Structures are given as structure tokens and as C-alpha cells.
Coordinates of N, CA and C in Angstrom, one line a residue:
X1 N 88.4 90.7 109.4 CA 88.7 89.3 109.5 C 90.2 89.1 108.9
X2 N 90.4 89.6 107.8 CA 91.8 89.5 107.2 C 92.8 90.3 108.1
X3 N 92.4 91.4 108.6 CA 93.3 92.2 109.5 C 93.6 91.4 110.8
X4 N 92.6 90.8 111.3 CA 92.8 90.0 112.6 C 93.8 88.8 112.3
X5 N 93.7 88.2 111.2 CA 94.6 87.1 110.9 C 96.0 87.6 110.6
X6 N 96.1 88.7 109.9 CA 97.4 89.3 109.6 C 98.1 89.7 110.9
X7 N 97.4 90.3 111.8 CA 98.0 90.7 113.1 C 98.5 89.5 113.9
X8 N 97.7 88.4 113.9 CA 98.1 87.2 114.6 C 99.3 86.6 114.0
X9 N 99.3 86.5 112.7 CA 100.4 85.9 112.0 C 101.7 86.7 112.2
X10 N 101.6 88.0 112.2 CA 102.8 88.8 112.4 C 103.3 88.7 113.9
X11 N 102.3 88.6 114.8 CA 102.6 88.4 116.2 C 103.3 87.1 116.5
X12 N 102.8 86.0 115.9 CA 103.3 84.7 116.2 C 104.5 84.3 115.4
X13 N 104.8 85.0 114.3 CA 105.9 84.5 113.4 C 107.3 84.6 114.0
X14 N 108.1 83.6 113.7 CA 109.5 83.7 114.1 C 110.4 83.1 113.0
X15 N 111.7 83.3 113.1 CA 112.6 82.8 112.0 C 112.5 81.3 111.7
X16 N 112.2 80.5 112.7 CA 112.1 79.1 112.4 C 110.9 78.7 111.5
X17 N 110.0 79.6 111.3 CA 108.8 79.3 110.5 C 109.0 79.4 109.0
X18 N 110.1 80.1 108.6 CA 110.3 80.3 107.2 C 109.3 81.3 106.6
X19 N 109.0 81.1 105.3 CA 108.1 82.0 104.7 C 106.7 81.6 104.8
X20 N 105.8 82.6 105.2 CA 104.4 82.3 105.3 C 103.8 83.4 104.4
X21 N 103.0 83.0 103.4 CA 102.3 83.8 102.5 C 100.8 83.9 102.8
X22 N 100.3 85.1 102.9 CA 98.9 85.4 103.1 C 98.3 86.0 101.9
X23 N 97.3 85.4 101.3 CA 96.6 85.9 100.1 C 95.2 86.3 100.5
X24 N 94.9 87.6 100.3 CA 93.6 88.2 100.5 C 92.9 88.3 99.2
X25 N 91.7 87.8 99.2 CA 90.9 87.9 98.0 C 90.5 89.4 97.7
X26 N 90.4 89.7 96.5 CA 90.0 91.0 96.1 C 88.5 91.3 96.1
X27 N 88.2 92.5 96.0 CA 86.8 92.9 96.0 C 86.6 93.9 94.8
X28 N 85.5 94.4 94.6 CA 85.3 95.4 93.5 C 86.1 96.7 93.8
X29 N 86.3 97.0 95.0 CA 87.0 98.3 95.4 C 88.5 98.0 95.6
X30 N 88.9 96.8 96.0 CA 90.3 96.5 96.4 C 90.8 95.3 95.6
X31 N 91.9 95.4 95.0 CA 92.5 94.3 94.3 C 93.0 93.2 95.2
X32 N 93.2 92.0 94.7 CA 93.7 90.9 95.5 C 95.1 91.3 96.0
X33 N 95.5 90.9 97.2 CA 96.7 91.2 97.8 C 97.4 90.0 98.3
X34 N 98.7 89.8 98.1 CA 99.5 88.7 98.6 C 100.6 89.3 99.5
X35 N 100.6 88.9 100.8 CA 101.6 89.4 101.7 C 102.5 88.3 102.2
X36 N 103.8 88.7 102.2 CA 104.8 87.8 102.8 C 105.0 88.1 104.2
X37 N 104.5 87.3 105.1 CA 104.5 87.5 106.6 C 105.9 87.7 107.1
X38 N 106.8 86.8 106.7 CA 108.2 86.9 107.2 C 108.8 88.2 106.8
X39 N 108.6 88.7 105.6 CA 109.2 90.0 105.2 C 108.6 91.1 105.9
X40 N 107.3 91.1 106.1 CA 106.6 92.1 106.9 C 107.1 92.2 108.4
X41 N 107.3 91.0 109.0 CA 107.7 90.9 110.3 C 109.1 91.4 110.5
X42 N 110.0 91.2 109.5 CA 111.3 91.7 109.5 C 111.4 93.2 109.3
X43 N 110.4 93.8 108.7 CA 110.3 95.3 108.5 C 109.8 95.9 109.8
X44 N 109.2 95.2 110.7 CA 108.6 95.7 111.9 C 109.3 95.1 113.2
X45 N 110.6 95.2 113.2 CA 111.3 94.5 114.4 C 110.8 95.2 115.7
X46 N 110.5 94.3 116.6 CA 110.0 94.8 117.9 C 108.6 95.2 118.0
X47 N 108.1 95.8 116.9 CA 106.7 96.3 116.9 C 105.7 95.1 116.9
X48 N 106.1 94.0 116.2 CA 105.2 92.9 116.1 C 104.7 92.4 117.5
X49 N 105.6 92.5 118.5 CA 105.2 92.1 119.9 C 104.0 92.9 120.4
X50 N 103.8 94.1 119.9 CA 102.7 95.0 120.4 C 101.5 95.1 119.4
X51 N 101.6 94.4 118.3 CA 100.5 94.5 117.3 C 99.1 94.0 117.9
X52 N 99.1 93.0 118.7 CA 97.8 92.5 119.2 C 97.2 93.6 120.1
X53 N 98.1 94.2 120.9 CA 97.6 95.3 121.8 C 97.1 96.5 121.0
X54 N 97.9 96.9 120.0 CA 97.5 98.0 119.2 C 96.2 97.7 118.4
X55 N 96.0 96.5 117.9 CA 94.8 96.1 117.2 C 93.6 96.1 118.1
X56 N 93.8 95.4 119.3 CA 92.7 95.3 120.2 C 92.3 96.6 120.8
X57 N 93.3 97.4 121.2 CA 93.0 98.7 121.9 C 92.5 99.7 120.9
X58 N 92.9 99.6 119.7 CA 92.5 100.5 118.7 C 91.1 100.3 118.2
X59 N 90.5 99.2 118.6 CA 89.1 99.0 118.1 C 89.1 98.2 116.8
X60 N 87.9 97.8 116.5 CA 87.7 97.0 115.2 C 87.8 97.8 114.0
X61 N 87.4 99.1 114.1 CA 87.4 99.9 112.9 C 88.7 100.7 112.8
X62 N 88.6 101.8 112.2 CA 89.8 102.7 112.0 C 89.9 103.6 113.2
X63 N 88.9 103.8 114.0 CA 89.0 104.7 115.2 C 88.6 104.0 116.5
X64 N 89.4 104.2 117.5 CA 89.2 103.6 118.8 C 87.9 104.2 119.4
X65 N 87.0 103.4 119.9 CA 85.8 103.8 120.5 C 86.0 104.5 121.8
X66 N 87.1 104.1 122.5 CA 87.4 104.7 123.8 C 87.9 106.1 123.8
X67 N 88.9 106.3 122.9 CA 89.6 107.6 122.9 C 89.4 108.4 121.6
X68 N 88.8 107.8 120.6 CA 88.6 108.5 119.4 C 89.9 108.7 118.5
X69 N 90.8 107.8 118.7 CA 92.1 107.9 117.9 C 92.2 106.7 117.1
X70 N 93.0 106.8 116.0 CA 93.2 105.7 115.1 C 94.3 104.8 115.5
X71 N 94.4 103.6 114.9 CA 95.5 102.7 115.2 C 96.9 103.2 114.9
X72 N 97.0 104.1 113.9 CA 98.3 104.7 113.6 C 98.8 105.6 114.8
X73 N 97.8 106.3 115.4 CA 98.2 107.2 116.5 C 98.6 106.4 117.7
X74 N 98.0 105.3 117.9 CA 98.4 104.4 119.0 C 99.7 103.8 118.8
X75 N 100.0 103.3 117.5 CA 101.3 102.7 117.2 C 102.4 103.8 117.3
X76 N 102.1 105.0 116.9 CA 103.1 106.1 117.0 C 103.4 106.3 118.5
X77 N 102.4 106.3 119.3 CA 102.6 106.5 120.8 C 103.5 105.4 121.4
X78 N 103.2 104.1 121.0 CA 104.0 103.0 121.4 C 105.5 103.2 121.0
X79 N 105.7 103.6 119.8 CA 107.1 103.8 119.3 C 107.7 105.0 120.0
X80 N 107.0 106.0 120.2 CA 107.5 107.3 120.8 C 107.9 107.0 122.3
X81 N 107.2 106.2 123.0 CA 107.5 105.9 124.4 C 108.7 104.9 124.5
X82 N 109.3 104.6 123.4 CA 110.5 103.7 123.4 C 110.1 102.3 124.1
X83 N 108.9 101.9 124.0 CA 108.5 100.6 124.5 C 109.0 99.5 123.5
X84 N 109.0 99.8 122.3 CA 109.5 98.8 121.3 C 111.0 98.7 121.3
X85 N 111.5 97.5 121.4 CA 112.9 97.3 121.4 C 113.3 96.2 120.4

């Protein structure tokens, strides 16, 4: 759920929106996290346009049900093919 929202915020963010802060509640295993969407989007120039594809195609978990590969593998393939500009 938090990942879905993070992906959508990164995909939709543009300079005119200013700073958007996403705060994820902590659990027993993971501490509370605060993310600056504008800073993250600036660190991923071009890739944000493909995040919804990577997230959807990669499956809901860490491994894609279709091909048995993780989201990072898909993201690296997108970058490798020079699709990201």
C-alpha cells in the first residue's frame, strides 16, 4: 500500500508541485520513514516515467509472477535498453 502510493507520487510529481513529504508509519521490524518525493524524483530523472510499469509488471511482491525476476532486474533492463531519457 505504501509502495503503491510512493510509485504514484513519484510518477505524478512535477516541479510546479513543490515539496511533497510522505510519512510511512513504523512497525516492530521497520522504523518510521519520511520521504521527500520531490528530492526522490530529482534523483530518478526519466525513470519516474516508467515506475508504474516497473511496479505493475514486477508484481505486488518482490518477485514477478510471470518471469520470476525482481523489480530491480526489470528496472535495470529498462535503464540498459536506453528507454529512460
